[in-house]
């Protein structure tokens, strides 16, 4: 990308923004001149006129070739080799000969972008910026434009591949138009996002499935808040409350927390430290909501009322709505952008995802809780504070539906809900049974079931019910399922724990899987046999 245009047109601002958003190599001809002057012992003062005149001499001596030579040298020093997919920004050229030599050196890969603006706008910008360029500026814009080469810069417009008038455009507008013109954005046809959604009441084993799938992705993203715990099969099992479940199974993947998240700041920092997440790997959207003590206090009555975990996510979401008017809440709304401890991690998730999509990188978006806990689609009032379906998950993450490739709904063979020890119901389930029933059917020891089946966050004993076929079909339809991940097949028969292939499952389990596929209308592509790093039977065709 070669930029031309008069002083004040916005060349350096554009170059810096494109370099930041698209991780391009930014080469300034200002620096190339300084390097040349130093190498040849030429005196070059940090003054606008001196640089103009020195550039004119170099053009005359090299027929404009000094820019191409300097760029080649910079590329060699920076990378030793440059692939056609890498973006290099040359800021800026002032003559046709400079562009011609660049095209001769780098061929069809050169795209010439010319910026312009009305004379009065350029003059005002020049005066407003003072000496912010790092060199002594001239007294007026007319003095700058009196240089022969500068006066002729507007003629480069005819040669350019892309011309933009920067007047009446914000910095973001110009960068967006240029990036689109250069083809830096992903095609709308690139479906790069796979979503993992709970099909029942949560605790379906999403953590285990996400941990298994994570190594296949470049970006891991989770929505929701700290009221959902996702347990992963590390040598010492770990429960994620805010970070994606694949954080420790794919240490190379970027981690993103989107604008719809509700965050317990202390818990998040603790999890970051425990998982050894580097600052350049985690991106937290500045718009994410911070849970305050008031939110925790507010939700205590929900713990006894509807079996809530009481972690403050719902109260924080309500306060975010009411807090749009400062006197609408007693505790002011605090977002991630207002939290100094999170500042090193802040970056708009839209920018992170946009860059990932442009590179063709794949994203695993991990939902929390389950479809039957959706505030819109669950059994109100025994629901959570958000929409837990695919649509709600995408909205919280800030991802358009056109990016969606696969939607995997996770269902366990016996759905559960957390039991409230204080006697209040946590909501209805179809055909509730006992853990004794499961133990008799599966031959899994009862004491093992009771030990394992406690809430990841509440630590309360779970209730259990027969498989809800109607709920499965409803979840498949609501979420636009393309696949089912069926977990806890060992609860059908403990012998399934020894299965490493589909045909090794018990005959009755295979019949159950086939029935799941008929009712859901999609394949049961992933089957969980136990809680272990090798617990997933993978039947996917993708």
XYZ file of C-alpha atoms in Angstrom:
542
model
C 0.000 0.000 0.000
C 1.642 3.190 -1.224
C 0.128 6.434 0.046
C 0.368 9.819 -1.633
C -1.294 13.142 -1.033
C -0.562 16.704 0.055
C 0.622 17.610 3.539
C -2.378 17.543 5.868
C -4.392 15.056 3.824
C -4.129 12.421 6.605
C -1.500 10.069 5.188
C 0.341 9.293 8.420
C -2.891 8.985 10.382
C -4.247 6.515 7.831
C -1.011 4.541 7.754
C -0.874 4.264 11.545
C -4.486 3.119 11.816
C -4.244 0.515 9.059
C -0.987 -0.750 10.559
C -2.621 -1.077 13.967
C -5.832 -2.750 12.819
C -4.286 -5.078 10.264
C -0.816 -5.609 11.755
C 0.954 -4.154 8.739
C 4.575 -3.087 8.484
C 4.628 0.727 8.431
C 7.571 2.215 6.507
C 7.970 5.997 6.541
C 9.893 7.698 3.752
C 10.800 10.302 6.392
C 12.788 7.555 8.150
C 14.288 6.343 4.885
C 15.637 9.820 4.222
C 17.164 10.028 7.682
C 18.821 6.622 7.213
C 20.190 7.682 3.814
C 21.536 10.955 5.178
C 23.217 9.160 8.076
C 24.737 6.500 5.812
C 26.232 9.067 3.419
C 27.186 11.676 6.017
C 24.739 14.243 4.689
C 23.579 16.846 7.149
C 19.781 16.787 7.458
C 18.061 19.114 9.873
C 14.723 18.166 11.449
C 12.912 20.866 9.532
C 10.155 20.624 6.922
C 11.968 22.600 4.201
C 15.184 20.626 4.677
C 13.356 17.337 4.187
C 11.550 18.613 1.104
C 14.795 19.708 -0.523
C 16.676 16.554 0.462
C 13.911 14.408 -1.049
C 14.089 16.415 -4.264
C 17.850 15.784 -4.508
C 17.410 12.056 -3.927
C 14.732 11.875 -6.636
C 17.035 13.626 -9.081
C 20.032 11.416 -8.240
C 18.115 8.077 -8.287
C 15.234 8.846 -10.652
C 12.873 8.185 -7.733
C 14.435 4.805 -6.975
C 15.598 5.634 -3.451
C 12.165 4.858 -2.002
C 11.998 1.366 -3.537
C 15.588 0.683 -2.464
C 14.863 1.824 1.079
C 11.672 -0.248 1.250
C 13.511 -3.368 0.042
C 16.184 -2.770 2.657
C 13.591 -2.304 5.404
C 11.755 -5.472 4.387
C 14.970 -7.434 4.405
C 15.844 -6.158 7.856
C 12.333 -6.718 9.217
C 11.438 -10.121 7.825
C 14.211 -11.425 5.522
C 11.357 -12.561 3.275
C 7.927 -11.140 2.542
C 5.050 -13.284 1.363
C 2.385 -11.853 -0.974
C -0.158 -12.010 1.860
C 1.717 -9.585 4.121
C 0.722 -5.931 4.139
C 3.373 -3.230 3.927
C 2.452 0.456 4.112
C 4.713 3.049 2.488
C 4.027 6.471 3.933
C 4.372 8.429 1.684
C 5.407 9.078 -1.937
C 5.560 12.462 -3.659
C 6.434 11.738 -7.307
C 5.305 9.504 -10.171
C 8.835 8.168 -10.483
C 8.760 6.876 -6.907
C 5.564 4.942 -7.614
C 6.931 3.606 -10.900
C 10.112 2.302 -9.243
C 8.013 0.629 -6.539
C 5.844 -1.061 -9.150
C 8.957 -2.237 -10.981
C 10.349 -3.685 -7.749
C 7.186 -5.222 -6.303
C 4.887 -5.651 -9.310
C 1.153 -6.173 -9.059
C 1.301 -6.235 -5.278
C 1.550 -2.421 -5.192
C -1.705 -0.559 -4.550
C -1.477 3.226 -4.769
C -3.842 5.156 -2.464
C -4.112 8.921 -2.910
C -5.652 11.173 -0.256
C -6.825 14.687 -0.870
C -8.820 17.510 0.728
C -9.766 21.105 -0.168
C -6.962 23.649 0.160
C -8.650 25.466 3.033
C -9.068 22.236 4.992
C -5.420 21.311 4.433
C -4.269 24.757 5.576
C -6.349 24.582 8.760
C -5.128 21.069 9.604
C -1.544 22.172 9.115
C -1.909 25.096 11.511
C -3.839 23.002 14.088
C -1.195 20.313 14.383
C 1.711 22.694 15.071
C 5.014 20.821 15.487
C 3.415 17.465 16.364
C 5.151 15.894 13.350
C 8.453 15.886 15.232
C 10.142 18.424 12.974
C 10.234 22.215 12.785
C 7.327 23.213 10.599
C 7.047 26.198 8.264
C 5.052 29.266 9.192
C 2.138 28.593 6.849
C 0.667 25.960 4.598
C 1.318 28.163 1.573
C 5.065 27.970 2.337
C 4.831 24.171 2.423
C 2.981 24.103 -0.895
C 5.497 26.425 -2.552
C 7.908 23.509 -2.919
C 7.836 22.344 -6.550
C 7.313 18.673 -5.715
C 4.693 19.357 -3.080
C 2.800 21.625 -5.471
C 2.625 18.774 -7.999
C 1.537 16.054 -5.566
C -2.106 16.412 -6.610
C -1.123 15.103 -10.061
C -0.591 11.647 -8.524
C -4.359 11.333 -8.198
C -4.604 10.321 -11.861
C -2.216 7.390 -11.309
C -3.746 6.101 -8.080
C -5.735 2.886 -7.698
C -7.874 4.433 -4.967
C -8.606 8.127 -4.306
C -10.325 9.412 -1.153
C -11.251 12.946 -0.191
C -10.638 12.991 3.574
C -12.839 16.035 4.124
C -16.166 15.146 5.788
C -14.774 11.749 6.775
C -13.634 10.642 10.219
C -10.327 8.840 10.681
C -12.261 5.570 11.014
C -14.218 6.342 7.841
C -11.071 6.810 5.787
C -9.432 3.671 7.188
C -12.582 1.637 6.555
C -12.867 2.826 2.956
C -9.203 2.113 2.278
C -9.311 -1.320 3.925
C -12.374 -2.207 1.873
C -10.679 -0.949 -1.274
C -7.619 -3.082 -0.529
C -9.736 -6.154 0.159
C -8.528 -6.428 3.744
C -11.914 -7.482 5.104
C -13.197 -11.033 5.057
C -15.754 -12.044 2.468
C -19.290 -12.133 3.819
C -19.405 -15.707 2.547
C -16.644 -16.878 4.919
C -18.357 -18.889 7.654
C -15.707 -19.120 10.345
C -17.599 -19.382 13.644
C -18.732 -22.537 15.413
C -21.003 -22.163 18.460
C -21.394 -24.513 21.411
C -24.781 -24.224 23.140
C -26.320 -26.042 26.111
C -29.495 -27.878 25.065
C -30.995 -28.376 28.526
C -30.588 -26.686 31.930
C -26.840 -26.196 31.890
C -24.136 -28.535 33.250
C -24.356 -30.599 30.057
C -20.582 -31.052 29.873
C -19.859 -28.119 27.552
C -16.469 -27.607 29.177
C -15.310 -31.103 28.282
C -16.469 -30.728 24.661
C -14.992 -27.225 24.279
C -11.684 -28.429 25.764
C -11.602 -31.209 23.152
C -12.456 -28.952 20.196
C -10.333 -25.917 21.126
C -7.041 -26.984 19.437
C -8.766 -26.648 16.048
C -9.441 -22.919 16.469
C -7.481 -19.676 16.320
C -9.809 -17.668 18.576
C -11.695 -18.845 21.675
C -14.580 -16.746 22.968
C -17.015 -17.161 25.831
C -20.092 -15.178 26.807
C -22.181 -14.882 29.962
C -20.870 -14.352 33.465
C -19.363 -16.058 36.508
C -22.578 -17.879 37.451
C -21.674 -20.756 35.085
C -18.720 -23.046 35.732
C -17.246 -25.153 32.939
C -15.072 -28.010 34.204
C -12.212 -29.242 32.013
C -10.256 -32.531 32.191
C -6.772 -31.363 33.091
C -4.632 -33.699 35.263
C -6.023 -31.622 38.106
C -9.556 -30.746 36.908
C -10.118 -27.002 36.556
C -13.394 -25.065 36.484
C -13.514 -22.003 34.251
C -15.886 -19.256 35.325
C -15.094 -16.517 32.821
C -12.375 -17.669 30.414
C -13.156 -20.127 27.578
C -12.845 -23.804 28.425
C -10.148 -24.315 25.803
C -7.821 -21.714 27.328
C -5.397 -24.375 28.555
C -5.853 -26.944 25.773
C -4.840 -24.476 23.046
C -2.220 -22.096 24.399
C -1.747 -20.451 20.982
C -5.351 -19.315 20.533
C -6.405 -15.730 21.189
C -8.972 -15.355 23.970
C -11.798 -12.845 23.630
C -14.394 -11.650 26.131
C -17.152 -9.779 24.355
C -19.184 -6.668 25.159
C -22.161 -8.631 26.489
C -20.203 -10.304 29.285
C -20.735 -9.577 32.967
C -17.455 -9.804 34.861
C -16.389 -10.350 38.431
C -13.126 -8.418 38.216
C -11.333 -10.177 41.074
C -12.396 -13.611 39.861
C -11.299 -12.818 36.309
C -7.840 -11.642 37.387
C -7.473 -14.759 39.545
C -8.389 -17.007 36.623
C -6.007 -15.152 34.294
C -3.168 -15.758 36.765
C -4.052 -19.402 37.399
C -4.181 -20.141 33.671
C -0.982 -18.169 32.919
C -2.680 -16.055 30.239
C -0.293 -13.501 28.712
C -1.445 -9.938 28.235
C -0.998 -10.143 24.449
C -3.273 -13.179 24.248
C -6.401 -11.921 26.048
C -8.723 -9.246 24.675
C -11.525 -7.846 26.833
C -14.095 -5.604 25.219
C -14.223 -2.191 26.937
C -18.045 -2.454 27.040
C -18.168 -5.567 29.254
C -20.065 -4.991 32.515
C -18.442 -5.197 35.960
C -20.358 -6.875 38.811
C -20.386 -4.875 42.053
C -21.062 -5.893 45.662
C -24.539 -4.381 45.356
C -25.324 -6.915 42.615
C -24.236 -9.821 44.811
C -26.351 -8.517 47.678
C -29.360 -7.998 45.426
C -29.302 -11.566 44.167
C -29.255 -13.246 47.561
C -33.044 -13.361 47.625
C -32.963 -15.170 44.278
C -30.834 -17.920 45.819
C -33.655 -18.913 48.149
C -36.395 -17.944 45.709
C -35.509 -19.727 42.453
C -32.245 -21.539 43.174
C -30.036 -18.870 41.579
C -26.266 -19.103 42.046
C -26.411 -15.495 43.272
C -23.223 -14.388 41.512
C -24.581 -10.970 40.545
C -24.774 -11.306 36.770
C -28.506 -10.670 36.513
C -28.486 -7.725 38.915
C -25.550 -6.220 37.023
C -27.397 -6.593 33.722
C -30.469 -4.881 35.197
C -28.325 -2.096 36.630
C -26.714 -1.623 33.241
C -30.138 -0.952 31.768
C -31.364 1.301 34.553
C -27.995 3.025 34.902
C -28.259 4.778 31.556
C -29.635 7.608 33.654
C -27.065 8.182 36.408
C -29.695 8.665 39.121
C -31.463 5.439 38.131
C -29.174 3.287 40.284
C -27.476 3.637 43.648
C -24.165 2.232 42.393
C -22.888 3.814 39.144
C -22.385 1.514 36.186
C -18.761 0.465 35.766
C -17.603 -1.109 32.537
C -14.316 -2.830 31.785
C -13.035 0.437 30.298
C -13.443 2.055 33.735
C -11.400 -0.618 35.529
C -7.649 0.160 35.747
C -6.709 -3.473 36.497
C -8.192 -4.605 33.173
C -6.702 -1.794 31.074
C -3.809 -3.888 29.637
C -6.325 -6.332 28.150
C -8.817 -3.861 26.688
C -9.518 -3.957 22.976
C -12.837 -3.819 21.095
C -13.790 -7.391 20.309
C -15.166 -6.221 16.960
C -11.646 -5.208 15.889
C -10.131 -8.478 17.114
C -12.756 -10.592 15.352
C -12.673 -8.459 12.216
C -8.935 -9.048 11.902
C -9.353 -12.762 12.590
C -12.036 -13.095 9.921
C -9.885 -11.225 7.392
C -7.178 -13.834 7.979
C -9.598 -16.710 7.600
C -9.142 -17.718 11.242
C -11.684 -19.953 12.923
C -13.553 -18.968 16.080
C -15.083 -21.225 18.749
C -17.831 -19.365 20.600
C -18.791 -21.064 23.851
C -22.224 -20.451 25.290
C -23.039 -20.834 28.972
C -25.912 -22.436 30.885
C -28.626 -24.043 28.729
C -31.473 -23.336 26.324
C -34.127 -24.168 28.942
C -32.685 -21.453 31.197
C -33.152 -18.686 28.615
C -35.019 -15.735 30.070
C -37.217 -15.782 26.973
C -37.560 -19.493 26.241
C -37.236 -21.126 29.684
C -39.793 -21.785 32.452
C -40.093 -18.269 33.887
C -39.298 -17.255 36.623
C -36.878 -20.172 37.070
C -34.554 -18.839 34.393
C -31.292 -16.956 34.114
C -30.954 -13.255 33.268
C -30.020 -13.608 29.589
C -30.920 -15.381 26.384
C -28.839 -18.550 26.277
C -29.674 -19.568 22.694
C -27.475 -19.210 19.609
C -29.029 -15.839 18.755
C -28.397 -14.426 22.229
C -24.871 -15.829 22.321
C -23.988 -14.256 18.973
C -25.466 -10.930 20.099
C -23.416 -10.895 23.309
C -20.278 -11.713 21.343
C -20.960 -9.161 18.591
C -20.867 -11.694 15.739
C -23.200 -11.568 12.746
C -25.185 -14.683 11.867
C -23.573 -14.765 8.407
C -20.316 -15.930 10.064
C -21.947 -19.003 11.612
C -20.751 -22.362 10.285
C -21.801 -25.000 12.839
C -24.049 -24.913 15.886
C -23.363 -27.776 18.269
C -25.976 -28.272 20.984
C -24.728 -30.216 23.990
C -27.168 -32.573 25.710
C -26.559 -35.017 28.529
C -28.292 -38.405 28.738
C -30.017 -37.356 31.970
C -30.644 -33.594 32.309
C -30.082 -31.967 35.682
C -31.023 -28.876 37.652
C -29.325 -27.665 40.817
C -31.191 -28.488 44.028
C -31.697 -25.599 46.424
C -30.751 -26.820 49.916
C -33.049 -24.260 51.530
C -36.118 -25.888 50.063
C -37.074 -23.558 47.208
C -37.489 -25.220 43.832
C -34.983 -24.418 41.088
C -37.610 -24.999 38.434
C -39.505 -27.799 36.719
C -38.062 -30.798 34.892
C -39.974 -33.462 33.031
C -40.097 -36.856 34.826
C -37.720 -36.255 37.709
C -35.987 -39.367 39.052
C -33.313 -40.129 41.671
C -29.601 -40.779 41.497
C -30.379 -44.202 42.907
C -32.304 -44.891 39.692
C -29.278 -43.890 37.587
C -26.956 -46.052 39.706
C -29.161 -49.121 39.246
C -29.513 -48.629 35.484
C -25.898 -47.745 34.705
C -24.019 -49.636 37.414
C -22.127 -46.443 38.235
C -21.704 -46.473 42.049
C -24.226 -44.241 43.804
C -21.609 -42.582 46.019
C -19.642 -41.647 42.882
C -22.717 -40.078 41.284
C -23.536 -38.081 44.404
C -19.931 -36.915 44.674
C -19.719 -35.838 41.027
C -23.170 -34.346 40.605
C -22.788 -31.079 42.431
C -23.016 -27.634 40.870
C -19.696 -26.289 39.562
C -20.463 -22.894 41.098
C -23.150 -23.481 43.750
C -21.720 -26.861 44.899
C -25.311 -27.877 45.671
C -26.537 -31.391 44.910
C -28.159 -31.677 41.496
C -31.623 -32.964 40.677
C -31.926 -35.381 37.756
C -34.637 -36.415 35.307
C -35.361 -38.721 32.411
C -34.118 -37.583 29.014
C -36.528 -34.940 27.700
C -37.051 -35.698 24.020
C -39.402 -32.773 23.506
C -36.803 -30.400 24.974
C -34.160 -31.838 22.628
C -36.279 -31.087 19.577
C -37.129 -27.620 20.882
C -33.448 -26.845 21.561
C -32.430 -28.078 18.108
C -35.004 -25.804 16.489
C -34.407 -22.727 18.653
C -30.645 -22.882 18.173
C -30.496 -23.897 14.518
C -28.493 -26.973 15.489
C -26.238 -28.611 12.917
C -24.871 -31.202 15.379
C -25.525 -32.735 18.784
C -22.820 -33.481 21.335
C -24.293 -36.183 23.574
C -22.508 -36.419 26.921
C -22.621 -38.756 29.937
C -23.192 -41.909 27.898
C -21.638 -43.766 30.840
C -24.822 -42.925 32.770
C -26.649 -45.177 30.300
C -24.154 -47.965 30.945
C -20.862 -47.763 32.853
C -19.283 -50.034 30.219
C -19.342 -47.085 27.799
C -16.393 -45.639 29.724
C -14.201 -48.197 27.977
C -15.431 -47.255 24.486
C -12.959 -45.477 22.213
C -14.967 -45.969 19.021
C -18.668 -45.734 18.225
C -19.126 -49.445 17.661
C -17.701 -50.160 21.116
C -20.684 -48.502 22.813
C -23.316 -50.868 24.152
C -26.109 -51.772 21.675
C -28.734 -49.977 23.757
C -26.557 -46.843 23.797
C -26.195 -46.928 20.011
C -29.990 -47.179 19.754
C -30.283 -44.155 22.071
C -27.840 -42.163 19.911
C -29.790 -43.010 16.764
C -33.013 -41.851 18.419
C -31.320 -38.579 19.408
C -30.404 -38.040 15.765
C -33.966 -38.716 14.596
C -35.547 -36.329 17.083
C -32.969 -33.564 16.702
C -32.822 -33.981 12.932
C -29.012 -33.647 12.936
C -26.111 -36.042 13.558
C -24.810 -36.811 17.024
C -21.285 -35.899 15.999
C -19.574 -35.952 19.407
C -20.188 -38.489 22.158
C -18.853 -38.117 25.695
C -18.081 -41.349 27.523
C -16.610 -40.050 30.784
C -14.755 -37.039 32.217
C -11.304 -37.508 30.762
C -8.997 -35.999 28.167
C -9.812 -39.002 25.914
C -13.514 -39.018 26.650
C -14.894 -37.890 23.278
C -15.833 -40.192 20.410
C -15.571 -37.976 17.339
C -18.001 -38.799 14.506
C -17.826 -35.432 12.744
C -17.678 -34.952 8.980
C -16.333 -31.407 9.352
